[in-house]
Short mmCIF file of C-alpha atoms and ligand atoms in Angstrom, two decimals:
data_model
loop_
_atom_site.label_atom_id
_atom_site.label_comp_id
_atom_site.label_asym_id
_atom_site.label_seq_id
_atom_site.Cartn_x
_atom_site.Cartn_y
_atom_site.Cartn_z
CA UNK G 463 -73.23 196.28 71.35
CA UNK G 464 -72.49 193.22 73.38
CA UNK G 465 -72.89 193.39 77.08
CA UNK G 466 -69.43 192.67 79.14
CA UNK G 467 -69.02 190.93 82.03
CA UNK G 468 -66.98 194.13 83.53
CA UNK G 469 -68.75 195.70 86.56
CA UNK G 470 -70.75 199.17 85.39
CA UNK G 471 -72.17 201.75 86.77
CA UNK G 472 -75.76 200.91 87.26
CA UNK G 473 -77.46 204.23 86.35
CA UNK G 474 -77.02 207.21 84.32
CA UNK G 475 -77.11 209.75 87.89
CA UNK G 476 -74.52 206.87 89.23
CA UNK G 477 -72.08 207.94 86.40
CA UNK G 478 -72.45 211.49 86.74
CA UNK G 479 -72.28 211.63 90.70
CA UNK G 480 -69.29 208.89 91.18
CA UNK G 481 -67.17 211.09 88.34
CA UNK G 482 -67.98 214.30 89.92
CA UNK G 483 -67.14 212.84 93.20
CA UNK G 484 -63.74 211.93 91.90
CA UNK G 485 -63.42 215.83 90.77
CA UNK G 486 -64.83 217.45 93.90
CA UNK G 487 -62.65 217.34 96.59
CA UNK G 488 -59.70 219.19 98.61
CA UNK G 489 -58.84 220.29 95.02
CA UNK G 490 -61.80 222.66 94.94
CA UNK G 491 -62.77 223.51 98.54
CA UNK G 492 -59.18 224.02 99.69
CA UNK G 493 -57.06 225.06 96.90
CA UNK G 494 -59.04 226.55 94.76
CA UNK G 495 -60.15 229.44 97.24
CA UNK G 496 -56.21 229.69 98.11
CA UNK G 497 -55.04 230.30 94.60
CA UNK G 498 -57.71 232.49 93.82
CA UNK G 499 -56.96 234.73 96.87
CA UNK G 500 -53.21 234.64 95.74
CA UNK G 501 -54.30 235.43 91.84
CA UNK G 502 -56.83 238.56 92.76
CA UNK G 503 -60.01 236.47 92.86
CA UNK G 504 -62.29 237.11 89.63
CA UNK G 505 -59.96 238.10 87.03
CA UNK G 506 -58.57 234.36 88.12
CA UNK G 507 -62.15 233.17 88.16
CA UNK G 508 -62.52 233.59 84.75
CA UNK G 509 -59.32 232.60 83.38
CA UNK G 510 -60.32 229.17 85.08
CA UNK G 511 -63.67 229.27 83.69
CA UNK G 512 -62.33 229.34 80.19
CA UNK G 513 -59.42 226.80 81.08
CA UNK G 514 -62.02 223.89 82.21
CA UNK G 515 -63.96 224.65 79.02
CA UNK G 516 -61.88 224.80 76.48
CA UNK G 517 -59.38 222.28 77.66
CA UNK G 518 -60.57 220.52 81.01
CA UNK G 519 -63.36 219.31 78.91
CA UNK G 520 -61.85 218.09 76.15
CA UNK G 521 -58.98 215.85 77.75
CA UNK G 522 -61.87 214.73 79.50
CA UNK G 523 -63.58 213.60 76.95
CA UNK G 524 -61.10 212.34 75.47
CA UNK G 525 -59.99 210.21 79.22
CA UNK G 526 -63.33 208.97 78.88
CA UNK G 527 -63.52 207.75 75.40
CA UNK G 528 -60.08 205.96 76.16
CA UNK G 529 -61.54 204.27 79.02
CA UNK G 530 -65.18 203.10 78.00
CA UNK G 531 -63.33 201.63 74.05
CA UNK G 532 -60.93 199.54 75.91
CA UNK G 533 -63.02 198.31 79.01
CA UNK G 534 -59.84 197.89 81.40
CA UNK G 535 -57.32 199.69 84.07
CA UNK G 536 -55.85 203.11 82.71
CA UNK G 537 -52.03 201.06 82.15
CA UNK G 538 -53.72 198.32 80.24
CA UNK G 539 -56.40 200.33 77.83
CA UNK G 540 -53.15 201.61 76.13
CA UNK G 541 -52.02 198.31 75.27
CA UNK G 542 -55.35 197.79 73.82
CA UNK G 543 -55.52 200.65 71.94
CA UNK G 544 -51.29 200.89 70.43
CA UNK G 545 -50.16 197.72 71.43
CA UNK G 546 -46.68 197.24 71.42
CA UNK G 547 -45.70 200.52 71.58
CA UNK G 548 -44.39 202.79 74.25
CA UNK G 549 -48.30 204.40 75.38
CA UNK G 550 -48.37 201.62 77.82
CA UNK G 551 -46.06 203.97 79.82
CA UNK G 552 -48.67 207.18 80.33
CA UNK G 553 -50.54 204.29 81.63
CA UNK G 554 -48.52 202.70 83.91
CA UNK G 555 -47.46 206.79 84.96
CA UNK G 556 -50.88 207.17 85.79
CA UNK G 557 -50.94 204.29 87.63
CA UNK G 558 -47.92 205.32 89.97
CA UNK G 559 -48.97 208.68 89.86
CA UNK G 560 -52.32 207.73 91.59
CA UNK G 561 -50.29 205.76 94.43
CA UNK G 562 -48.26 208.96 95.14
CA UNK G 563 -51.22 211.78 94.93
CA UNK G 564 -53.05 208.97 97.35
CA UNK G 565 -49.68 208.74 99.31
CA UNK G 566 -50.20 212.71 100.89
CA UNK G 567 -53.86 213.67 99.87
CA UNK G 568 -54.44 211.09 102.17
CA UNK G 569 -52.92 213.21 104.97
CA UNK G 570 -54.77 216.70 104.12
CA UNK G 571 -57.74 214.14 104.34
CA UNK G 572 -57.08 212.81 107.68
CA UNK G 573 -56.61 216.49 108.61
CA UNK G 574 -60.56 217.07 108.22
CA UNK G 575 -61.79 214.11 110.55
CA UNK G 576 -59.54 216.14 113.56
CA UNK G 577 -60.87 219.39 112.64
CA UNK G 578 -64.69 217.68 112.73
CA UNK G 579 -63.66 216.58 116.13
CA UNK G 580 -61.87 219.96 116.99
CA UNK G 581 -65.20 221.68 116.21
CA UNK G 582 -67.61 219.50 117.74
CA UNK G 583 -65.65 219.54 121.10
CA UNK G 584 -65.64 223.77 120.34
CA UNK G 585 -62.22 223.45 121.16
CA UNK G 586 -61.55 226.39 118.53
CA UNK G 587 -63.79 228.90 121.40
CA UNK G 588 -61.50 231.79 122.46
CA UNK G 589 -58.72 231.01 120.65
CA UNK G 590 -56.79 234.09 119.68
CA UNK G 591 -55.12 234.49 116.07
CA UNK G 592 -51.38 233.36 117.39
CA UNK G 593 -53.15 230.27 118.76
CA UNK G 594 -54.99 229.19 115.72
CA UNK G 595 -51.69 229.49 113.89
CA UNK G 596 -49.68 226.83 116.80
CA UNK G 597 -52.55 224.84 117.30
CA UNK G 598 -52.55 223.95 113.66
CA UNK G 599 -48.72 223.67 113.34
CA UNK G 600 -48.31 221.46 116.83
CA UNK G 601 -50.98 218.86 115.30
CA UNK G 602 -49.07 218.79 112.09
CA UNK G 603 -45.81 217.77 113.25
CA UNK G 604 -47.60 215.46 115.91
CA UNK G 605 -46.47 212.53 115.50
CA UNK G 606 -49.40 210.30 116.05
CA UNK G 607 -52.24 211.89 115.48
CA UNK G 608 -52.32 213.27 111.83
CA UNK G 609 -50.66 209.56 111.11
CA UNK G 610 -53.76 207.85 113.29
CA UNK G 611 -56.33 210.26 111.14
CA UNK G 612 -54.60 209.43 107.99
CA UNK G 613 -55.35 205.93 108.87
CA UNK G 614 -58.98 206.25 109.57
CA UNK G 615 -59.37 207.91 106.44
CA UNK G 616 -57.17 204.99 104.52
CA UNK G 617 -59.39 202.37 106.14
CA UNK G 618 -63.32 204.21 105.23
CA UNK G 619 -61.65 204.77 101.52
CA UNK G 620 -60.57 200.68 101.93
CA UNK G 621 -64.09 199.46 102.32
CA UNK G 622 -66.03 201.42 99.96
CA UNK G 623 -63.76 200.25 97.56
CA UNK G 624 -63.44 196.28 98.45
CA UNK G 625 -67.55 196.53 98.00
CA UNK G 626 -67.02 197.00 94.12
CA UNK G 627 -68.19 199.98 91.34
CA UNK G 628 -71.94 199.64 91.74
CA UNK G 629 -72.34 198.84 95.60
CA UNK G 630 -69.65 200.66 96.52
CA UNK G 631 -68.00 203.94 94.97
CA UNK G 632 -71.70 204.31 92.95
CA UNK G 633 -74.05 204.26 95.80
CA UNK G 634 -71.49 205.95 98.31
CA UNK G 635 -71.46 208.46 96.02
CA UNK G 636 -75.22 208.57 95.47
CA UNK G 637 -75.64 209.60 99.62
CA UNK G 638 -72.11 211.83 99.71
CA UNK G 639 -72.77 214.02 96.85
CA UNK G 640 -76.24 215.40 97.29
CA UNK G 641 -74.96 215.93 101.06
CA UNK G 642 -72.17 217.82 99.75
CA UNK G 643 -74.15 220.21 97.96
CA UNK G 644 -76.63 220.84 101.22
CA UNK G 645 -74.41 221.76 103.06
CA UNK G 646 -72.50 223.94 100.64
CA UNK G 647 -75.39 226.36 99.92
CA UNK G 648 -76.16 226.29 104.05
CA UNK G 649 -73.10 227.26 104.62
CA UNK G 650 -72.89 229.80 101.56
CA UNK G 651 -76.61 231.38 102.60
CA UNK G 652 -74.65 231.65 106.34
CA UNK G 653 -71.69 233.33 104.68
CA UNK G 654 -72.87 235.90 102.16
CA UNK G 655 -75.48 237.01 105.02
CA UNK G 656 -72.95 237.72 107.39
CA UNK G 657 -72.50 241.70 108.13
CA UNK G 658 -69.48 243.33 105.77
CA UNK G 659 -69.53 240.10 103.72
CA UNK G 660 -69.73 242.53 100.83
CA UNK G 661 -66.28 242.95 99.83
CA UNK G 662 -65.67 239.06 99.95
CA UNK G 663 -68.53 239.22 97.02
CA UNK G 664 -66.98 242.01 95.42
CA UNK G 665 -63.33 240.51 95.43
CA UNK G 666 -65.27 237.20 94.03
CA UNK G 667 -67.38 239.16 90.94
CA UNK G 668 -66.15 242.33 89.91
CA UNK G 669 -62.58 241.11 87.73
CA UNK G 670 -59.53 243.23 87.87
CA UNK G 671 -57.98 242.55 84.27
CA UNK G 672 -54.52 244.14 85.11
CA UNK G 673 -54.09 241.40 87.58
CA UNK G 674 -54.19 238.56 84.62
CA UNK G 675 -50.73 238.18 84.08
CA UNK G 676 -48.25 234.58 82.64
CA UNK G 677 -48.80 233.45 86.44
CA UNK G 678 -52.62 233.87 86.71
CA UNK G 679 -52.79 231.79 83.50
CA UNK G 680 -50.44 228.91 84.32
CA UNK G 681 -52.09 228.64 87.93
CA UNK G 682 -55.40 228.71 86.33
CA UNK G 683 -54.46 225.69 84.09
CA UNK G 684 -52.63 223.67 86.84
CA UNK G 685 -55.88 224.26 89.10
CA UNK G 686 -58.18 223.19 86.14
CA UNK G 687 -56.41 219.72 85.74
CA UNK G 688 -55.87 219.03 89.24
CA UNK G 689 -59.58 219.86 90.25
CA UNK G 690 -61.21 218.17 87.24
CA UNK G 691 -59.02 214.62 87.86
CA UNK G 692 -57.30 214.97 84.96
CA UNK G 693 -53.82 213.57 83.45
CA UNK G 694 -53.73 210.51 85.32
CA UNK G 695 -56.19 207.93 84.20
CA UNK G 696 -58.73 208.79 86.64
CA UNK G 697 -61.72 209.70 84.97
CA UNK G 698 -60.39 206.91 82.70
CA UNK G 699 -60.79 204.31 84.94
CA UNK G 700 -64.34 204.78 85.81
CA UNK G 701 -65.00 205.18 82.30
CA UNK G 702 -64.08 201.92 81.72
CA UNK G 703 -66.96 201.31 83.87
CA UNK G 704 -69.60 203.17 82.16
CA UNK G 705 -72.55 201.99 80.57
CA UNK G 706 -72.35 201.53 76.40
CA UNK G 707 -75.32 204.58 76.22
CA UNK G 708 -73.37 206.44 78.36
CA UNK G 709 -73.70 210.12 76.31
CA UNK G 710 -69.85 210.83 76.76
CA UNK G 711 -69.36 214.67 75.98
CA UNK G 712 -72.36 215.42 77.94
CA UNK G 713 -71.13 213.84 80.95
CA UNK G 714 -68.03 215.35 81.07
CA UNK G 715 -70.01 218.86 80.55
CA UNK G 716 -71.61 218.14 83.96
CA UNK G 717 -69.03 217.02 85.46
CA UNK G 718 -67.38 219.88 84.85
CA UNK G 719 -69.77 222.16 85.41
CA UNK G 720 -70.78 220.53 89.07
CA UNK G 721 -67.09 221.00 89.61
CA UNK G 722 -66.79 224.52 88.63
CA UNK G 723 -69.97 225.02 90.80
CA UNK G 724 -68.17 223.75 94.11
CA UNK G 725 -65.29 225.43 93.90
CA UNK G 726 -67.61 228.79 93.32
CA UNK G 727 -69.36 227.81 96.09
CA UNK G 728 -66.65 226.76 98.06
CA UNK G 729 -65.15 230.69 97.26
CA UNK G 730 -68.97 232.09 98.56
CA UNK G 731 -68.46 230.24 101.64
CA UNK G 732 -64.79 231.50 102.14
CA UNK G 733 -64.13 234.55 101.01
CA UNK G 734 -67.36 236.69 101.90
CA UNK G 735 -67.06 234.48 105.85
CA UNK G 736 -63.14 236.36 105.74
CA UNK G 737 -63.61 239.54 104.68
CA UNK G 738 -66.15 239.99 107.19
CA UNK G 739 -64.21 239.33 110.10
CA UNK G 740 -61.01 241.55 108.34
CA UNK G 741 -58.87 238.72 107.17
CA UNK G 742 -56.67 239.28 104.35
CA UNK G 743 -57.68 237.14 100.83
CA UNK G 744 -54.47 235.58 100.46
CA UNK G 745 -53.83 233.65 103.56
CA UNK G 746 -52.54 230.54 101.25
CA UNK G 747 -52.75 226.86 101.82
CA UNK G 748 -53.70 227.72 106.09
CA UNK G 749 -56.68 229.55 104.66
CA UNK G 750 -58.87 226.31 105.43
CA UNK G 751 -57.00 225.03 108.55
CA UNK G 752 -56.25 228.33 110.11
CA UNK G 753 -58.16 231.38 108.82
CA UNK G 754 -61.26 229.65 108.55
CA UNK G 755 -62.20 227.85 112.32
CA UNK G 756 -60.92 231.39 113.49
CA UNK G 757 -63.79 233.59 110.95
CA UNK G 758 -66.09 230.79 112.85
CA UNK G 759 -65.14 231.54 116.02
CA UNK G 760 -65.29 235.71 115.52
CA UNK G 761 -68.60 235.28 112.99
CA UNK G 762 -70.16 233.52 115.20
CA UNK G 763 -68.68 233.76 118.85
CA UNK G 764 -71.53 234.85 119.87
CA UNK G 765 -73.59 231.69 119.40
CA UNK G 766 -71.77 229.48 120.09
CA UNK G 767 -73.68 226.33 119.50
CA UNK G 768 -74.07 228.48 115.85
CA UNK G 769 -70.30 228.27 115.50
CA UNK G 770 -69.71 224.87 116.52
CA UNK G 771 -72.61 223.81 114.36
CA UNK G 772 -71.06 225.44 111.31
CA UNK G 773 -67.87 224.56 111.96
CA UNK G 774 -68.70 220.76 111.81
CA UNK G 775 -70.57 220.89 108.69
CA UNK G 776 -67.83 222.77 106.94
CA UNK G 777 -65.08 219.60 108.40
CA UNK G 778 -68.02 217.01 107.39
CA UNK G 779 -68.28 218.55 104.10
CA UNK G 780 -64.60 218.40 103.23
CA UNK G 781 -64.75 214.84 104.57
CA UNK G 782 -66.61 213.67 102.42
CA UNK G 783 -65.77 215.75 99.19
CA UNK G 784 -61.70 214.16 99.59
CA UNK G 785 -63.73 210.56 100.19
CA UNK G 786 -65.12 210.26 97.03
CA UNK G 787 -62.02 211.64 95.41
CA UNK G 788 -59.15 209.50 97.30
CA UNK G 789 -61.77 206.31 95.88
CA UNK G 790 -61.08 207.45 92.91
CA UNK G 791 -57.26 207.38 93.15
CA UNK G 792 -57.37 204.13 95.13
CA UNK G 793 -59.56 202.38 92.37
CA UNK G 794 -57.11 203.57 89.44
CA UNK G 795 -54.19 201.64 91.38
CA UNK G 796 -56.57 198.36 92.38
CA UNK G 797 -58.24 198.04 89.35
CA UNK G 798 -54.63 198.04 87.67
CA UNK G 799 -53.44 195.53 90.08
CA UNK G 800 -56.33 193.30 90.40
CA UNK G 801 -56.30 192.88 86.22
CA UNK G 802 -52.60 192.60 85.52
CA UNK G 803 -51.82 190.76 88.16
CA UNK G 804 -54.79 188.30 88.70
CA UNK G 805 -55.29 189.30 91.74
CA UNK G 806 -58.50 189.29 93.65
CA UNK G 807 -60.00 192.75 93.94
CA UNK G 808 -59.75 192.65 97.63
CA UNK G 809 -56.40 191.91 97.68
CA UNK G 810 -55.23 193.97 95.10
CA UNK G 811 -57.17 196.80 96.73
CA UNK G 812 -55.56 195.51 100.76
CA UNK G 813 -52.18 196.01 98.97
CA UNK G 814 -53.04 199.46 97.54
CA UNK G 815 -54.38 200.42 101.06
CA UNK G 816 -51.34 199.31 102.82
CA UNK G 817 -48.40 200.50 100.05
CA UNK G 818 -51.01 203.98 100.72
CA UNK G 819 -50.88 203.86 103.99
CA UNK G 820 -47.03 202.96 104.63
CA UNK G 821 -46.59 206.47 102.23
CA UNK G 822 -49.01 207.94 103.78
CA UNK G 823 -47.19 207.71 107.24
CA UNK G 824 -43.87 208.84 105.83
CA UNK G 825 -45.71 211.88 104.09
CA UNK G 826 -47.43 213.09 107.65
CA UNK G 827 -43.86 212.34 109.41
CA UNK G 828 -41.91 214.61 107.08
CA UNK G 829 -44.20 217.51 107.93
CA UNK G 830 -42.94 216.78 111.51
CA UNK G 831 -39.84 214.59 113.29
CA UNK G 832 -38.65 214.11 109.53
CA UNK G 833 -38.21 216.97 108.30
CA UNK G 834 -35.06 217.47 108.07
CA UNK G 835 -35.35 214.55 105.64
CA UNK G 836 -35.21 216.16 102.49
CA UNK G 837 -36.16 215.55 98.32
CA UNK G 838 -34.58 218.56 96.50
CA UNK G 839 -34.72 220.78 99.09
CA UNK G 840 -38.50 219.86 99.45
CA UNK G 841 -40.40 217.62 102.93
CA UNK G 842 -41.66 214.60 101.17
CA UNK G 843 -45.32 215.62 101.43
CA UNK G 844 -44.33 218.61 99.27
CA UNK G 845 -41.94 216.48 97.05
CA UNK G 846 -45.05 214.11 95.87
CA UNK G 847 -47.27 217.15 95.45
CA UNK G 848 -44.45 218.81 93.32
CA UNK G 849 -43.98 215.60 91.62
CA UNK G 850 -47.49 214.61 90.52
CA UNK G 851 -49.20 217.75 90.41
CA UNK G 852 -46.58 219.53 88.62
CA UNK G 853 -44.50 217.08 86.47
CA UNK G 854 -47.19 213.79 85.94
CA UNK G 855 -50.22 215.65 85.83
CA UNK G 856 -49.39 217.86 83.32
CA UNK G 857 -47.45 215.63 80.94
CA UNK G 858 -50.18 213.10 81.21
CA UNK G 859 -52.28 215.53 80.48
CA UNK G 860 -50.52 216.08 77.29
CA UNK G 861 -49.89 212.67 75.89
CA UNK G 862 -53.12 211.66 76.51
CA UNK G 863 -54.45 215.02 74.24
CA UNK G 864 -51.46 213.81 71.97
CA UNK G 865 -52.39 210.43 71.78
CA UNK G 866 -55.89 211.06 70.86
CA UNK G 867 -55.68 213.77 68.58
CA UNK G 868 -52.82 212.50 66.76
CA UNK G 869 -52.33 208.60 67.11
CA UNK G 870 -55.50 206.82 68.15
CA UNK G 871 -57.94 205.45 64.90
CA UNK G 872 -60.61 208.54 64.60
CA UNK G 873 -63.46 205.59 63.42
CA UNK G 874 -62.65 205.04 67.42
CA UNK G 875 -62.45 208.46 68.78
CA UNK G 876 -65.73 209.60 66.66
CA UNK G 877 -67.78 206.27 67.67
CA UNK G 878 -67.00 206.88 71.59
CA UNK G 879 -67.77 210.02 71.42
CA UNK G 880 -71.11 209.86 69.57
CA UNK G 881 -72.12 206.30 70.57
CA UNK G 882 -71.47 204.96 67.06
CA UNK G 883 -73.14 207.64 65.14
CA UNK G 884 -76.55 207.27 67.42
CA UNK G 885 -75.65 211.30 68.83
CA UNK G 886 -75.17 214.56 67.53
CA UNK G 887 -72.17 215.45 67.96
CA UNK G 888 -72.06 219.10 66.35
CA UNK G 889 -68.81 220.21 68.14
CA UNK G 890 -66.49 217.03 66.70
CA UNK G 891 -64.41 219.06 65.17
CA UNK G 892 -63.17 221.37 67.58
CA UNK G 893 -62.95 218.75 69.99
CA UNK G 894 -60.31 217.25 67.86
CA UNK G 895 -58.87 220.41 66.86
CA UNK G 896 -58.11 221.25 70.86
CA UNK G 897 -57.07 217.60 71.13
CA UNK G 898 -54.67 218.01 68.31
CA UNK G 899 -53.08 221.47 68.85
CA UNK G 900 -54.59 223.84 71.47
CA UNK G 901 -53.82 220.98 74.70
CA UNK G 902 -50.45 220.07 73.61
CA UNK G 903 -48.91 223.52 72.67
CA UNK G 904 -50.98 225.35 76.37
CA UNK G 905 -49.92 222.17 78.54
CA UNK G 906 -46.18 222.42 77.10
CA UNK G 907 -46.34 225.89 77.87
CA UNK G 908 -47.52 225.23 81.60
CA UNK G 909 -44.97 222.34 82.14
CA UNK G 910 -42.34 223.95 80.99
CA UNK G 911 -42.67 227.31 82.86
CA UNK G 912 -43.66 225.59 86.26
CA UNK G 913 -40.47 223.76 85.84
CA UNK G 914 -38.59 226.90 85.57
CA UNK G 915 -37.12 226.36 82.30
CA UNK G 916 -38.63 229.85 80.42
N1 LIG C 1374 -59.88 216.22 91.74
C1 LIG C 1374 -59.74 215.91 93.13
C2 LIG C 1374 -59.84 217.20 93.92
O1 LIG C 1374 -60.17 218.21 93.40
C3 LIG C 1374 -58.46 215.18 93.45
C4 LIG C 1374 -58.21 214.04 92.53
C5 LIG C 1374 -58.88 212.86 92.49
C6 LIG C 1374 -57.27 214.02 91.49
N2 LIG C 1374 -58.42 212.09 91.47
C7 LIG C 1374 -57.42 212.78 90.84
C8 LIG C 1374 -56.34 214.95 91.05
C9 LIG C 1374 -56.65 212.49 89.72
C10 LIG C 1374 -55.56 214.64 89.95
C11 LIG C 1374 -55.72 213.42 89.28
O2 LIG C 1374 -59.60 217.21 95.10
#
């Protein structure tokens, strides 16, 4: 196989750590504990389990084998692979979709570096329930300092990526990722030790199979796809950065499963931490912003140099789990503009940064002074979340099952996925068979229902 002159990944742990730092991020530390306090925790749990598995992993494999045949940006491998037809448009939907995802994760993002600071100042000490509740709303509608954060957290995602694949979103990735996962089982050991943290384990373990109901499924799906980087042309992208040997259905096996892992994790930290202070599962998106600095505070109040110290390692850790994922998104959108447009990858990535940014601002603003400025009845932070998570995400999802199930040459899909015949690959054929008919008919189902059309 001849060597390119495309940047790679420079190791086999690079691959594996930058793609699981695309997948780990607010996705599984603050939304996945959220839905599965509003699903009835493990009955959820395991409806998610089987949703990464037996389709997460798949249209990731499937992403990846994409990606690594045609060696370019998610909007161009299509043209590669069916050119002249209409595919180039999942790519270029990708493309925008990445902009827009980047346009208000961005926010949530720049929400963490306050809350580090918050902590570290212990400016959450004797704050009563009410107060944790205003504190949080005032600082959302500010309007300068979410915008200011949002910025910050823009600019650190700017220079990791102007520094390239191997210097930059590989060996960023290398230092952020093992991080992430010591302070995760800290902060879990902290948790599960705490007094009455019982029930939180309980409410995490022991399903409850009359709560698994249409909803639990479709939420399960949406989470699966959102928190795994799928339907978009992420895990695409850096595919078209990985190595030839690159084993692809075993990477996307550990990506998943390091992803599944967090969010577990992220739910051992969480729910146990809540129940022992007597705070209801199902507090909703707030649950990280609101319920959690005050379980801190009452956990640990009586430390306090124990609570501020936990509290800043939780903000850290979020920090740097929606880093390695807003890379991600950036990179999708400058690698796309830097090769279409023969751009240089700086500037291709200063325009992605800015367009970002300039969103970015107007997503913060409608959570405050704008909000009266309305998409469909919806803010525009929660219009581009509706918009991507629930309408691109989802149907990207499915043409890109579609598309390699159905249209793309299976001498290609079979020669990606086994390295041209040099790997076992004993599970082909139910790969292809979930490509082909299990993907497209469950995704349908979620896309249609979550658009309120059954
Ligand atoms: N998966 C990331 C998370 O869990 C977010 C993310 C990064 C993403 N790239 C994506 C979501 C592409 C959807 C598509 O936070």
């Amino acid at each position: 196989m001849a060597k390119n002159d495309r940047a790679n990944f420079g190791s086999k742990l690079g691959v594996i750590l930058a793609s699981a730092g695309s997948a780990v991020g607010l996705g599984n530390i603050w939304r996945f504990p959220y839905e599965t306090g509003n699903h009835g925790g493990a009955a959820f749990i395991l409806v998610y389990l089987g949703c990464v598995l037996f389709l997460g992993i798949p249209i990731m494999i499937a992403e990846f084998s994409i990606g690594r045949h045609s060696r370019a940006n998610t909007a161009r491998a299509y043209q590669i692979l069916a050119p002249g037809t209409p595919w180039r448009w999942v790519g270029r939907m990708g493309v925008l979709a990445g902009f827009l995802i980047l346009g208000y994760y961005s926010v949530v993002a720049g929400w963490t570096l306050e809350f580090i600071c918050e902590a570290a100042t212990n400016s959450f000490a004797g704050k009563s329930a009410t107060e944790f509740i205003s504190s949080f709303n005032g600082f959302v509608a500010n309007p300068w300092r979410p915008v200011l954060w949002m910025i910050a957290f823009m600019l650190a995602t700017h220079l990791i990526i102007v520094k390239g694949v191997e210097k930059g979103i590989e060996r960023s990735a290398k230092v952020m990722m093992p991080a992430l996962f010591i302070l995760l089982i800290i902060l879990a050991i902290c948790a599960v030790s705490l007094p009455g943290a019982g029930a939180g384990i309980e409410f995490l373990l022991k399903p409850d199979f009359s709560k698994v109901d249409g909803n639990v499924l479709l939420g399960a799906m949406g989470q699966a796809f959102f928190s795994l980087s799928l339907g978009m042309g992420c895990l695409c992208t850096y595919a078209s950065y990985f190595r030839n040997d690159t084993n692809l259905p075993r990477t996307a096996l550990n990506v998943g499963f390091i992803d599944t892992m967090v969010a577990i994790l992220a739910g051992f930290i969480i729910f146990p931490a809540a129940f022992s202070v007597g705070i209801e599962p199902d507090a909703g998106p707030s649950l990280l912003f609101i319920t959690l600095p005050n379980v801190f505070q009452q956990a640990f109040g009586s430390l306090p140099w124990l609570a501020v110290l936990l509290s800043v390692m939780f903000y850290v850790l979020l920090a740097l789990a929606a880093l390695t994922s807003t890379i991600s998104l950036h990179e999708v959108v400058t690698a796309y503009l830097h090769e279409e447009f023969n751009l240089s990858r700086s500037k291709a990535a200063r325009l992605v940064t800015l367009g970002c940014t300039i969103l970015g601002i107007f997503s913060s603003l409608s959570l405050g002074v704008g909000k009266e400025y309305t998409l469909f009845g919806m803010t525009l932070f929660d219009f581009f979340d509706f918009l991507t998570a629930k309408i691109m995400l989802p149907l990207g999802g499915l043409f890109i099952a579609v598309f390699t199930g159905w249209f793309l040459d299976k001498q290609i899909v079979w020669e990606e996925m086994s390295n041209r015949g040099t790997l076992k690959l004993p599970l082909y054929k139910a790969i292809i068979f979930i490509l082909k008919f299990v993907a497209p008919v469950a995704i349908g189902f979620i896309f249609v229902n979550e658009l309120g059309i059954i």
